[in-house]
Amino acid sequence: MNAIIYFGRNEKPKDFPAIINLLHIVAKKKGWNVEGVVEEAVFAPDDTSDLKEYYQEHDSLYEFLNQNQIEKAIIMVKDVQDLGNNLPSILTFVKEMHESNRSVYLEAYDILSYENGQESGTFNFFLNMLSQGSDVEISHRNFLQRNGIEKAKLEGKYKGRLKGAKADPEKLKRKYNEIINLLNASLTIREISERTHYSINTVRKIRDLIHK
């Protein structure tokens, strides 16, 4: 089976080479032939930043598939965020892959979205859980948190935050020092979110905290 390693984010993480290497290793173990690595920045349709003119809806990936005449293929990503940063766009993309007899593989969960002509119930359940929010990164983080908390409750390890408890402002400043430095450098909230991979909401909260 042909496979394409895909990365649809507008900024690479520090461990990007390690991620690509890992996906090559996984493909080899599964007997998939990697035809290439496709990188592109996939932006949300409602993005109003200066990057708006560079909107792409998985254009580079479709172009690669068409130019190389790859019909059946597995699109390999490390995690769901690597498919883009807008859930409706991701859901449409996955549907289009299935309609063309292609599949999406999430290495983090070791699941295929489509196999032997059938959609994966597990994969669909995962995307449906995420689709309850509008931001991929926040929804994904909440999904993992909810599942982690439920597991901890079952094991008797989770007690939650005490009623009325508040986070220590000084601890928050130390934890989010990178955000504070970028705020002092007069970057926009969106730019800081993209550079640090923290949600826009988190950046906004830290900005409000230091300006009190």
mmCIF file with all atom_site columns, C-alpha atoms in Angstrom:
data_model
loop_
_atom_site.group_PDB
_atom_site.id
_atom_site.type_symbol
_atom_site.label_atom_id
_atom_site.label_alt_id
_atom_site.label_comp_id
_atom_site.label_asym_id
_atom_site.label_entity_id
_atom_site.label_seq_id
_atom_site.pdbx_PDB_ins_code
_atom_site.Cartn_x
_atom_site.Cartn_y
_atom_site.Cartn_z
_atom_site.occupancy
_atom_site.B_iso_or_equiv
_atom_site.pdbx_formal_charge
_atom_site.auth_seq_id
_atom_site.auth_comp_id
_atom_site.auth_asym_id
_atom_site.auth_atom_id
_atom_site.pdbx_PDB_model_num
ATOM 1   C CA . MET A 1 1   ? 0.000   0.000  0.000   1.00 0.00 ? 1   MET A CA 1
ATOM 2   C CA . ASN A 1 2   ? 1.226   3.481  -0.876  1.00 0.00 ? 2   ASN A CA 1
ATOM 3   C CA . ALA A 1 3   ? 1.521   6.006  1.945   1.00 0.00 ? 3   ALA A CA 1
ATOM 4   C CA . ILE A 1 4   ? 2.112   9.758  2.118   1.00 0.00 ? 4   ILE A CA 1
ATOM 5   C CA . ILE A 1 5   ? 3.438   11.383 5.261   1.00 0.00 ? 5   ILE A CA 1
ATOM 6   C CA . TYR A 1 6   ? 1.514   14.591 5.782   1.00 0.00 ? 6   TYR A CA 1
ATOM 7   C CA . PHE A 1 7   ? 1.936   17.695 7.939   1.00 0.00 ? 7   PHE A CA 1
ATOM 8   C CA . GLY A 1 8   ? -0.671  20.450 7.663   1.00 0.00 ? 8   GLY A CA 1
ATOM 9   C CA . ARG A 1 9   ? 0.422   23.028 10.223  1.00 0.00 ? 9   ARG A CA 1
ATOM 10  C CA . ASN A 1 10  ? 1.719   26.530 9.631   1.00 0.00 ? 10  ASN A CA 1
ATOM 11  C CA . GLU A 1 11  ? 4.625   26.108 12.035  1.00 0.00 ? 11  GLU A CA 1
ATOM 12  C CA . LYS A 1 12  ? 6.824   23.067 12.603  1.00 0.00 ? 12  LYS A CA 1
ATOM 13  C CA . PRO A 1 13  ? 7.444   21.857 16.172  1.00 0.00 ? 13  PRO A CA 1
ATOM 14  C CA . LYS A 1 14  ? 11.014  21.430 17.393  1.00 0.00 ? 14  LYS A CA 1
ATOM 15  C CA . ASP A 1 15  ? 10.747  17.645 17.115  1.00 0.00 ? 15  ASP A CA 1
ATOM 16  C CA . PHE A 1 16  ? 9.520   17.742 13.503  1.00 0.00 ? 16  PHE A CA 1
ATOM 17  C CA . PRO A 1 17  ? 12.423  15.636 12.095  1.00 0.00 ? 17  PRO A CA 1
ATOM 18  C CA . ALA A 1 18  ? 11.808  13.021 14.807  1.00 0.00 ? 18  ALA A CA 1
ATOM 19  C CA . ILE A 1 19  ? 8.090   12.889 13.923  1.00 0.00 ? 19  ILE A CA 1
ATOM 20  C CA . ILE A 1 20  ? 8.834   12.326 10.233  1.00 0.00 ? 20  ILE A CA 1
ATOM 21  C CA . ASN A 1 21  ? 11.401  9.651  11.094  1.00 0.00 ? 21  ASN A CA 1
ATOM 22  C CA . LEU A 1 22  ? 8.889   7.916  13.385  1.00 0.00 ? 22  LEU A CA 1
ATOM 23  C CA . LEU A 1 23  ? 6.249   7.818  10.643  1.00 0.00 ? 23  LEU A CA 1
ATOM 24  C CA . HIS A 1 24  ? 8.802   6.326  8.230   1.00 0.00 ? 24  HIS A CA 1
ATOM 25  C CA . ILE A 1 25  ? 9.558   3.601  10.788  1.00 0.00 ? 25  ILE A CA 1
ATOM 26  C CA . VAL A 1 26  ? 5.847   2.888  11.345  1.00 0.00 ? 26  VAL A CA 1
ATOM 27  C CA . ALA A 1 27  ? 5.237   2.671  7.599   1.00 0.00 ? 27  ALA A CA 1
ATOM 28  C CA . LYS A 1 28  ? 8.092   0.197  7.195   1.00 0.00 ? 28  LYS A CA 1
ATOM 29  C CA . LYS A 1 29  ? 6.771   -2.005 10.002  1.00 0.00 ? 29  LYS A CA 1
ATOM 30  C CA . LYS A 1 30  ? 3.308   -2.058 8.440   1.00 0.00 ? 30  LYS A CA 1
ATOM 31  C CA . GLY A 1 31  ? 4.652   -2.752 4.966   1.00 0.00 ? 31  GLY A CA 1
ATOM 32  C CA . TRP A 1 32  ? 3.557   0.596  3.519   1.00 0.00 ? 32  TRP A CA 1
ATOM 33  C CA . ASN A 1 33  ? 5.603   2.243  0.783   1.00 0.00 ? 33  ASN A CA 1
ATOM 34  C CA . VAL A 1 34  ? 6.141   5.942  1.555   1.00 0.00 ? 34  VAL A CA 1
ATOM 35  C CA . GLU A 1 35  ? 5.805   7.873  -1.704  1.00 0.00 ? 35  GLU A CA 1
ATOM 36  C CA . GLY A 1 36  ? 6.727   11.233 -0.212  1.00 0.00 ? 36  GLY A CA 1
ATOM 37  C CA . VAL A 1 37  ? 6.352   13.819 2.548   1.00 0.00 ? 37  VAL A CA 1
ATOM 38  C CA . VAL A 1 38  ? 3.922   16.700 2.003   1.00 0.00 ? 38  VAL A CA 1
ATOM 39  C CA . GLU A 1 39  ? 4.025   19.833 4.164   1.00 0.00 ? 39  GLU A CA 1
ATOM 40  C CA . GLU A 1 40  ? 1.633   22.762 3.897   1.00 0.00 ? 40  GLU A CA 1
ATOM 41  C CA . ALA A 1 41  ? -0.060  25.377 6.056   1.00 0.00 ? 41  ALA A CA 1
ATOM 42  C CA . VAL A 1 42  ? -3.793  24.772 6.348   1.00 0.00 ? 42  VAL A CA 1
ATOM 43  C CA . PHE A 1 43  ? -5.660  27.767 7.789   1.00 0.00 ? 43  PHE A CA 1
ATOM 44  C CA . ALA A 1 44  ? -9.150  28.097 9.183   1.00 0.00 ? 44  ALA A CA 1
ATOM 45  C CA . PRO A 1 45  ? -11.674 29.662 6.771   1.00 0.00 ? 45  PRO A CA 1
ATOM 46  C CA . ASP A 1 46  ? -12.544 32.349 9.337   1.00 0.00 ? 46  ASP A CA 1
ATOM 47  C CA . ASP A 1 47  ? -8.919  33.440 9.800   1.00 0.00 ? 47  ASP A CA 1
ATOM 48  C CA . THR A 1 48  ? -8.736  37.232 9.497   1.00 0.00 ? 48  THR A CA 1
ATOM 49  C CA . SER A 1 49  ? -4.983  37.587 9.932   1.00 0.00 ? 49  SER A CA 1
ATOM 50  C CA . ASP A 1 50  ? -2.479  38.810 7.358   1.00 0.00 ? 50  ASP A CA 1
ATOM 51  C CA . LEU A 1 51  ? -1.999  35.165 6.355   1.00 0.00 ? 51  LEU A CA 1
ATOM 52  C CA . LYS A 1 52  ? -5.497  35.032 4.871   1.00 0.00 ? 52  LYS A CA 1
ATOM 53  C CA . GLU A 1 53  ? -4.185  35.373 1.301   1.00 0.00 ? 53  GLU A CA 1
ATOM 54  C CA . TYR A 1 54  ? -2.286  32.107 1.743   1.00 0.00 ? 54  TYR A CA 1
ATOM 55  C CA . TYR A 1 55  ? -5.362  29.971 2.454   1.00 0.00 ? 55  TYR A CA 1
ATOM 56  C CA . GLN A 1 56  ? -4.944  26.369 1.483   1.00 0.00 ? 56  GLN A CA 1
ATOM 57  C CA . GLU A 1 57  ? -7.405  23.524 1.832   1.00 0.00 ? 57  GLU A CA 1
ATOM 58  C CA . HIS A 1 58  ? -4.982  20.603 1.558   1.00 0.00 ? 58  HIS A CA 1
ATOM 59  C CA . ASP A 1 59  ? -4.090  21.867 -1.919  1.00 0.00 ? 59  ASP A CA 1
ATOM 60  C CA . SER A 1 60  ? -0.487  20.634 -1.839  1.00 0.00 ? 60  SER A CA 1
ATOM 61  C CA . LEU A 1 61  ? -1.551  17.135 -0.840  1.00 0.00 ? 61  LEU A CA 1
ATOM 62  C CA . TYR A 1 62  ? -4.156  16.869 -3.603  1.00 0.00 ? 62  TYR A CA 1
ATOM 63  C CA . GLU A 1 63  ? -1.601  18.200 -6.079  1.00 0.00 ? 63  GLU A CA 1
ATOM 64  C CA . PHE A 1 64  ? 0.938   15.578 -4.972  1.00 0.00 ? 64  PHE A CA 1
ATOM 65  C CA . LEU A 1 65  ? -1.617  12.760 -5.294  1.00 0.00 ? 65  LEU A CA 1
ATOM 66  C CA . ASN A 1 66  ? -2.710  13.922 -8.756  1.00 0.00 ? 66  ASN A CA 1
ATOM 67  C CA . GLN A 1 67  ? 0.761   14.614 -10.160 1.00 0.00 ? 67  GLN A CA 1
ATOM 68  C CA . ASN A 1 68  ? 2.026   11.208 -9.031  1.00 0.00 ? 68  ASN A CA 1
ATOM 69  C CA . GLN A 1 69  ? -1.195  9.463  -10.067 1.00 0.00 ? 69  GLN A CA 1
ATOM 70  C CA . ILE A 1 70  ? -1.605  7.890  -6.637  1.00 0.00 ? 70  ILE A CA 1
ATOM 71  C CA . GLU A 1 71  ? -5.132  6.506  -6.385  1.00 0.00 ? 71  GLU A CA 1
ATOM 72  C CA . LYS A 1 72  ? -5.231  4.252  -3.333  1.00 0.00 ? 72  LYS A CA 1
ATOM 73  C CA . ALA A 1 73  ? -3.148  5.631  -0.486  1.00 0.00 ? 73  ALA A CA 1
ATOM 74  C CA . ILE A 1 74  ? -2.814  6.081  3.256   1.00 0.00 ? 74  ILE A CA 1
ATOM 75  C CA . ILE A 1 75  ? -2.318  9.642  4.508   1.00 0.00 ? 75  ILE A CA 1
ATOM 76  C CA . MET A 1 76  ? -0.091  9.310  7.580   1.00 0.00 ? 76  MET A CA 1
ATOM 77  C CA . VAL A 1 77  ? -0.097  11.949 10.333  1.00 0.00 ? 77  VAL A CA 1
ATOM 78  C CA . LYS A 1 78  ? 1.223   11.965 13.889  1.00 0.00 ? 78  LYS A CA 1
ATOM 79  C CA . ASP A 1 79  ? -1.993  13.357 15.347  1.00 0.00 ? 79  ASP A CA 1
ATOM 80  C CA . VAL A 1 80  ? -5.257  14.936 14.274  1.00 0.00 ? 80  VAL A CA 1
ATOM 81  C CA . GLN A 1 81  ? -3.897  18.514 14.537  1.00 0.00 ? 81  GLN A CA 1
ATOM 82  C CA . ASP A 1 82  ? -1.525  17.701 11.679  1.00 0.00 ? 82  ASP A CA 1
ATOM 83  C CA . LEU A 1 83  ? -4.525  17.532 9.329   1.00 0.00 ? 83  LEU A CA 1
ATOM 84  C CA . GLY A 1 84  ? -5.184  21.252 9.794   1.00 0.00 ? 84  GLY A CA 1
ATOM 85  C CA . ASN A 1 85  ? -6.629  23.653 12.351  1.00 0.00 ? 85  ASN A CA 1
ATOM 86  C CA . ASN A 1 86  ? -10.296 23.715 11.383  1.00 0.00 ? 86  ASN A CA 1
ATOM 87  C CA . LEU A 1 87  ? -12.527 20.756 12.258  1.00 0.00 ? 87  LEU A CA 1
ATOM 88  C CA . PRO A 1 88  ? -15.179 21.167 9.521   1.00 0.00 ? 88  PRO A CA 1
ATOM 89  C CA . SER A 1 89  ? -12.365 21.267 6.961   1.00 0.00 ? 89  SER A CA 1
ATOM 90  C CA . ILE A 1 90  ? -10.796 18.132 8.456   1.00 0.00 ? 90  ILE A CA 1
ATOM 91  C CA . LEU A 1 91  ? -14.121 16.269 8.444   1.00 0.00 ? 91  LEU A CA 1
ATOM 92  C CA . THR A 1 92  ? -14.679 17.202 4.784   1.00 0.00 ? 92  THR A CA 1
ATOM 93  C CA . PHE A 1 93  ? -11.129 16.152 3.916   1.00 0.00 ? 93  PHE A CA 1
ATOM 94  C CA . VAL A 1 94  ? -11.511 12.728 5.571   1.00 0.00 ? 94  VAL A CA 1
ATOM 95  C CA . LYS A 1 95  ? -14.821 12.180 3.772   1.00 0.00 ? 95  LYS A CA 1
ATOM 96  C CA . GLU A 1 96  ? -13.217 13.025 0.428   1.00 0.00 ? 96  GLU A CA 1
ATOM 97  C CA . MET A 1 97  ? -10.362 10.612 1.131   1.00 0.00 ? 97  MET A CA 1
ATOM 98  C CA . HIS A 1 98  ? -12.829 7.803  1.798   1.00 0.00 ? 98  HIS A CA 1
ATOM 99  C CA . GLU A 1 99  ? -14.789 8.601  -1.364  1.00 0.00 ? 99  GLU A CA 1
ATOM 100 C CA . SER A 1 100 ? -11.573 8.175  -3.359  1.00 0.00 ? 100 SER A CA 1
ATOM 101 C CA . ASN A 1 101 ? -10.734 4.905  -1.558  1.00 0.00 ? 101 ASN A CA 1
ATOM 102 C CA . ARG A 1 102 ? -7.973  6.517  0.510   1.00 0.00 ? 102 ARG A CA 1
ATOM 103 C CA . SER A 1 103 ? -7.446  6.365  4.252   1.00 0.00 ? 103 SER A CA 1
ATOM 104 C CA . VAL A 1 104 ? -6.098  8.584  7.029   1.00 0.00 ? 104 VAL A CA 1
ATOM 105 C CA . TYR A 1 105 ? -3.802  7.082  9.649   1.00 0.00 ? 105 TYR A CA 1
ATOM 106 C CA . LEU A 1 106 ? -3.337  8.606  13.131  1.00 0.00 ? 106 LEU A CA 1
ATOM 107 C CA . GLU A 1 107 ? -0.066  7.296  14.556  1.00 0.00 ? 107 GLU A CA 1
ATOM 108 C CA . ALA A 1 108 ? -0.841  8.576  18.069  1.00 0.00 ? 108 ALA A CA 1
ATOM 109 C CA . TYR A 1 109 ? -3.785  6.147  18.258  1.00 0.00 ? 109 TYR A CA 1
ATOM 110 C CA . ASP A 1 110 ? -2.647  3.586  15.682  1.00 0.00 ? 110 ASP A CA 1
ATOM 111 C CA . ILE A 1 111 ? -5.963  3.729  13.829  1.00 0.00 ? 111 ILE A CA 1
ATOM 112 C CA . LEU A 1 112 ? -6.942  3.886  10.167  1.00 0.00 ? 112 LEU A CA 1
ATOM 113 C CA . SER A 1 113 ? -10.006 5.844  9.127   1.00 0.00 ? 113 SER A CA 1
ATOM 114 C CA . TYR A 1 114 ? -10.865 3.532  6.223   1.00 0.00 ? 114 TYR A CA 1
ATOM 115 C CA . GLU A 1 115 ? -9.951  -0.070 5.515   1.00 0.00 ? 115 GLU A CA 1
ATOM 116 C CA . ASN A 1 116 ? -11.262 -2.776 3.181   1.00 0.00 ? 116 ASN A CA 1
ATOM 117 C CA . GLY A 1 117 ? -13.999 -0.478 1.935   1.00 0.00 ? 117 GLY A CA 1
ATOM 118 C CA . GLN A 1 118 ? -15.274 0.259  5.444   1.00 0.00 ? 118 GLN A CA 1
ATOM 119 C CA . GLU A 1 119 ? -15.016 3.356  7.618   1.00 0.00 ? 119 GLU A CA 1
ATOM 120 C CA . SER A 1 120 ? -13.562 2.855  11.094  1.00 0.00 ? 120 SER A CA 1
ATOM 121 C CA . GLY A 1 121 ? -16.143 3.292  13.857  1.00 0.00 ? 121 GLY A CA 1
ATOM 122 C CA . THR A 1 122 ? -13.367 4.139  16.319  1.00 0.00 ? 122 THR A CA 1
ATOM 123 C CA . PHE A 1 123 ? -11.956 6.834  14.060  1.00 0.00 ? 123 PHE A CA 1
ATOM 124 C CA . ASN A 1 124 ? -15.404 8.353  13.459  1.00 0.00 ? 124 ASN A CA 1
ATOM 125 C CA . PHE A 1 125 ? -16.167 8.339  17.177  1.00 0.00 ? 125 PHE A CA 1
ATOM 126 C CA . PHE A 1 126 ? -12.908 10.160 17.850  1.00 0.00 ? 126 PHE A CA 1
ATOM 127 C CA . LEU A 1 127 ? -13.647 12.865 15.262  1.00 0.00 ? 127 LEU A CA 1
ATOM 128 C CA . ASN A 1 128 ? -17.224 13.237 16.475  1.00 0.00 ? 128 ASN A CA 1
ATOM 129 C CA . MET A 1 129 ? -15.940 13.834 19.995  1.00 0.00 ? 129 MET A CA 1
ATOM 130 C CA . LEU A 1 130 ? -13.607 16.524 18.717  1.00 0.00 ? 130 LEU A CA 1
ATOM 131 C CA . SER A 1 131 ? -16.300 18.112 16.571  1.00 0.00 ? 131 SER A CA 1
ATOM 132 C CA . GLN A 1 132 ? -18.096 19.294 19.718  1.00 0.00 ? 132 GLN A CA 1
ATOM 133 C CA . GLY A 1 133 ? -15.654 22.224 19.636  1.00 0.00 ? 133 GLY A CA 1
ATOM 134 C CA . SER A 1 134 ? -14.514 24.530 16.842  1.00 0.00 ? 134 SER A CA 1
ATOM 135 C CA . ASP A 1 135 ? -10.767 24.632 17.558  1.00 0.00 ? 135 ASP A CA 1
ATOM 136 C CA . VAL A 1 136 ? -8.828  21.439 16.853  1.00 0.00 ? 136 VAL A CA 1
ATOM 137 C CA . GLU A 1 137 ? -6.074  21.984 19.384  1.00 0.00 ? 137 GLU A CA 1
ATOM 138 C CA . ILE A 1 138 ? -8.397  23.008 22.231  1.00 0.00 ? 138 ILE A CA 1
ATOM 139 C CA . SER A 1 139 ? -10.909 20.243 21.470  1.00 0.00 ? 139 SER A CA 1
ATOM 140 C CA . HIS A 1 140 ? -8.168  17.646 21.263  1.00 0.00 ? 140 HIS A CA 1
ATOM 141 C CA . ARG A 1 141 ? -6.646  18.805 24.550  1.00 0.00 ? 141 ARG A CA 1
ATOM 142 C CA . ASN A 1 142 ? -10.070 18.714 26.224  1.00 0.00 ? 142 ASN A CA 1
ATOM 143 C CA . PHE A 1 143 ? -10.735 15.254 24.791  1.00 0.00 ? 143 PHE A CA 1
ATOM 144 C CA . LEU A 1 144 ? -7.499  13.902 26.255  1.00 0.00 ? 144 LEU A CA 1
ATOM 145 C CA . GLN A 1 145 ? -8.115  15.676 29.551  1.00 0.00 ? 145 GLN A CA 1
ATOM 146 C CA . ARG A 1 146 ? -11.642 14.287 29.898  1.00 0.00 ? 146 ARG A CA 1
ATOM 147 C CA . ASN A 1 147 ? -10.485 10.753 29.208  1.00 0.00 ? 147 ASN A CA 1
ATOM 148 C CA . GLY A 1 148 ? -7.498  11.138 31.543  1.00 0.00 ? 148 GLY A CA 1
ATOM 149 C CA . ILE A 1 149 ? -9.694  12.442 34.343  1.00 0.00 ? 149 ILE A CA 1
ATOM 150 C CA . GLU A 1 150 ? -12.221 9.644  33.949  1.00 0.00 ? 150 GLU A CA 1
ATOM 151 C CA . LYS A 1 151 ? -9.435  7.080  34.112  1.00 0.00 ? 151 LYS A CA 1
ATOM 152 C CA . ALA A 1 152 ? -7.947  8.746  37.197  1.00 0.00 ? 152 ALA A CA 1
ATOM 153 C CA . LYS A 1 153 ? -11.368 8.785  38.888  1.00 0.00 ? 153 LYS A CA 1
ATOM 154 C CA . LEU A 1 154 ? -11.762 5.072  38.324  1.00 0.00 ? 154 LEU A CA 1
ATOM 155 C CA . GLU A 1 155 ? -8.333  4.506  39.860  1.00 0.00 ? 155 GLU A CA 1
ATOM 156 C CA . GLY A 1 156 ? -9.156  6.795  42.783  1.00 0.00 ? 156 GLY A CA 1
ATOM 157 C CA . LYS A 1 157 ? -6.345  9.208  41.900  1.00 0.00 ? 157 LYS A CA 1
ATOM 158 C CA . TYR A 1 158 ? -8.359  12.260 40.863  1.00 0.00 ? 158 TYR A CA 1
ATOM 159 C CA . LYS A 1 159 ? -9.839  14.644 43.428  1.00 0.00 ? 159 LYS A CA 1
ATOM 160 C CA . GLY A 1 160 ? -10.120 17.790 41.302  1.00 0.00 ? 160 GLY A CA 1
ATOM 161 C CA . ARG A 1 161 ? -9.460  21.381 42.302  1.00 0.00 ? 161 ARG A CA 1
ATOM 162 C CA . LEU A 1 162 ? -10.697 22.398 45.733  1.00 0.00 ? 162 LEU A CA 1
ATOM 163 C CA . LYS A 1 163 ? -13.821 24.559 45.666  1.00 0.00 ? 163 LYS A CA 1
ATOM 164 C CA . GLY A 1 164 ? -12.834 28.200 45.603  1.00 0.00 ? 164 GLY A CA 1
ATOM 165 C CA . ALA A 1 165 ? -9.175  27.435 44.861  1.00 0.00 ? 165 ALA A CA 1
ATOM 166 C CA . LYS A 1 166 ? -7.372  29.819 42.497  1.00 0.00 ? 166 LYS A CA 1
ATOM 167 C CA . ALA A 1 167 ? -4.163  29.448 40.544  1.00 0.00 ? 167 ALA A CA 1
ATOM 168 C CA . ASP A 1 168 ? -1.147  31.301 41.960  1.00 0.00 ? 168 ASP A CA 1
ATOM 169 C CA . PRO A 1 169 ? -0.448  34.283 39.619  1.00 0.00 ? 169 PRO A CA 1
ATOM 170 C CA . GLU A 1 170 ? 3.320   34.019 40.195  1.00 0.00 ? 170 GLU A CA 1
ATOM 171 C CA . LYS A 1 171 ? 3.325   30.325 39.336  1.00 0.00 ? 171 LYS A CA 1
ATOM 172 C CA . LEU A 1 172 ? 1.350   31.085 36.176  1.00 0.00 ? 172 LEU A CA 1
ATOM 173 C CA . LYS A 1 173 ? 3.880   33.738 35.188  1.00 0.00 ? 173 LYS A CA 1
ATOM 174 C CA . ARG A 1 174 ? 6.750   31.275 35.613  1.00 0.00 ? 174 ARG A CA 1
ATOM 175 C CA . LYS A 1 175 ? 4.898   28.543 33.731  1.00 0.00 ? 175 LYS A CA 1
ATOM 176 C CA . TYR A 1 176 ? 3.974   30.812 30.821  1.00 0.00 ? 176 TYR A CA 1
ATOM 177 C CA . ASN A 1 177 ? 7.178   32.851 30.738  1.00 0.00 ? 177 ASN A CA 1
ATOM 178 C CA . GLU A 1 178 ? 7.532   32.280 26.987  1.00 0.00 ? 178 GLU A CA 1
ATOM 179 C CA . ILE A 1 179 ? 4.124   33.862 26.371  1.00 0.00 ? 179 ILE A CA 1
ATOM 180 C CA . ILE A 1 180 ? 4.980   36.851 28.572  1.00 0.00 ? 180 ILE A CA 1
ATOM 181 C CA . ASN A 1 181 ? 8.254   37.459 26.718  1.00 0.00 ? 181 ASN A CA 1
ATOM 182 C CA . LEU A 1 182 ? 6.421   37.481 23.382  1.00 0.00 ? 182 LEU A CA 1
ATOM 183 C CA . LEU A 1 183 ? 3.725   39.781 24.757  1.00 0.00 ? 183 LEU A CA 1
ATOM 184 C CA . ASN A 1 184 ? 6.476   42.183 25.787  1.00 0.00 ? 184 ASN A CA 1
ATOM 185 C CA . ALA A 1 185 ? 7.815   41.945 22.235  1.00 0.00 ? 185 ALA A CA 1
ATOM 186 C CA . SER A 1 186 ? 4.458   43.344 21.020  1.00 0.00 ? 186 SER A CA 1
ATOM 187 C CA . LEU A 1 187 ? 3.412   40.246 19.070  1.00 0.00 ? 187 LEU A CA 1
ATOM 188 C CA . THR A 1 188 ? -0.314  39.691 18.505  1.00 0.00 ? 188 THR A CA 1
ATOM 189 C CA . ILE A 1 189 ? -2.222  37.084 20.456  1.00 0.00 ? 189 ILE A CA 1
ATOM 190 C CA . ARG A 1 190 ? -2.604  34.956 17.321  1.00 0.00 ? 190 ARG A CA 1
ATOM 191 C CA . GLU A 1 191 ? 1.121   35.148 16.526  1.00 0.00 ? 191 GLU A CA 1
ATOM 192 C CA . ILE A 1 192 ? 2.001   34.110 20.084  1.00 0.00 ? 192 ILE A CA 1
ATOM 193 C CA . SER A 1 193 ? -0.478  31.237 19.972  1.00 0.00 ? 193 SER A CA 1
ATOM 194 C CA . GLU A 1 194 ? 1.036   29.966 16.716  1.00 0.00 ? 194 GLU A CA 1
ATOM 195 C CA . ARG A 1 195 ? 4.609   30.236 18.010  1.00 0.00 ? 195 ARG A CA 1
ATOM 196 C CA . THR A 1 196 ? 4.027   28.658 21.436  1.00 0.00 ? 196 THR A CA 1
ATOM 197 C CA . HIS A 1 197 ? 1.231   26.211 20.470  1.00 0.00 ? 197 HIS A CA 1
ATOM 198 C CA . TYR A 1 198 ? -0.864  27.462 23.402  1.00 0.00 ? 198 TYR A CA 1
ATOM 199 C CA . SER A 1 199 ? -4.490  28.291 22.676  1.00 0.00 ? 199 SER A CA 1
ATOM 200 C CA . ILE A 1 200 ? -5.523  31.870 21.947  1.00 0.00 ? 200 ILE A CA 1
ATOM 201 C CA . ASN A 1 201 ? -7.641  31.769 25.101  1.00 0.00 ? 201 ASN A CA 1
ATOM 202 C CA . THR A 1 202 ? -4.588  30.874 27.228  1.00 0.00 ? 202 THR A CA 1
ATOM 203 C CA . VAL A 1 203 ? -2.523  33.686 25.718  1.00 0.00 ? 203 VAL A CA 1
ATOM 204 C CA . ARG A 1 204 ? -5.356  36.137 26.347  1.00 0.00 ? 204 ARG A CA 1
ATOM 205 C CA . LYS A 1 205 ? -5.629  35.065 30.003  1.00 0.00 ? 205 LYS A CA 1
ATOM 206 C CA . ILE A 1 206 ? -1.902  35.558 30.578  1.00 0.00 ? 206 ILE A CA 1
ATOM 207 C CA . ARG A 1 207 ? -2.049  38.966 28.883  1.00 0.00 ? 207 ARG A CA 1
ATOM 208 C CA . ASP A 1 208 ? -4.901  40.013 31.178  1.00 0.00 ? 208 ASP A CA 1
ATOM 209 C CA . LEU A 1 209 ? -3.016  38.666 34.202  1.00 0.00 ? 209 LEU A CA 1
ATOM 210 C CA . ILE A 1 210 ? 0.164   40.673 33.625  1.00 0.00 ? 210 ILE A CA 1
ATOM 211 C CA . HIS A 1 211 ? -1.770  43.830 32.797  1.00 0.00 ? 211 HIS A CA 1
ATOM 212 C CA . LYS A 1 212 ? -3.712  43.828 36.062  1.00 0.00 ? 212 LYS A CA 1
#
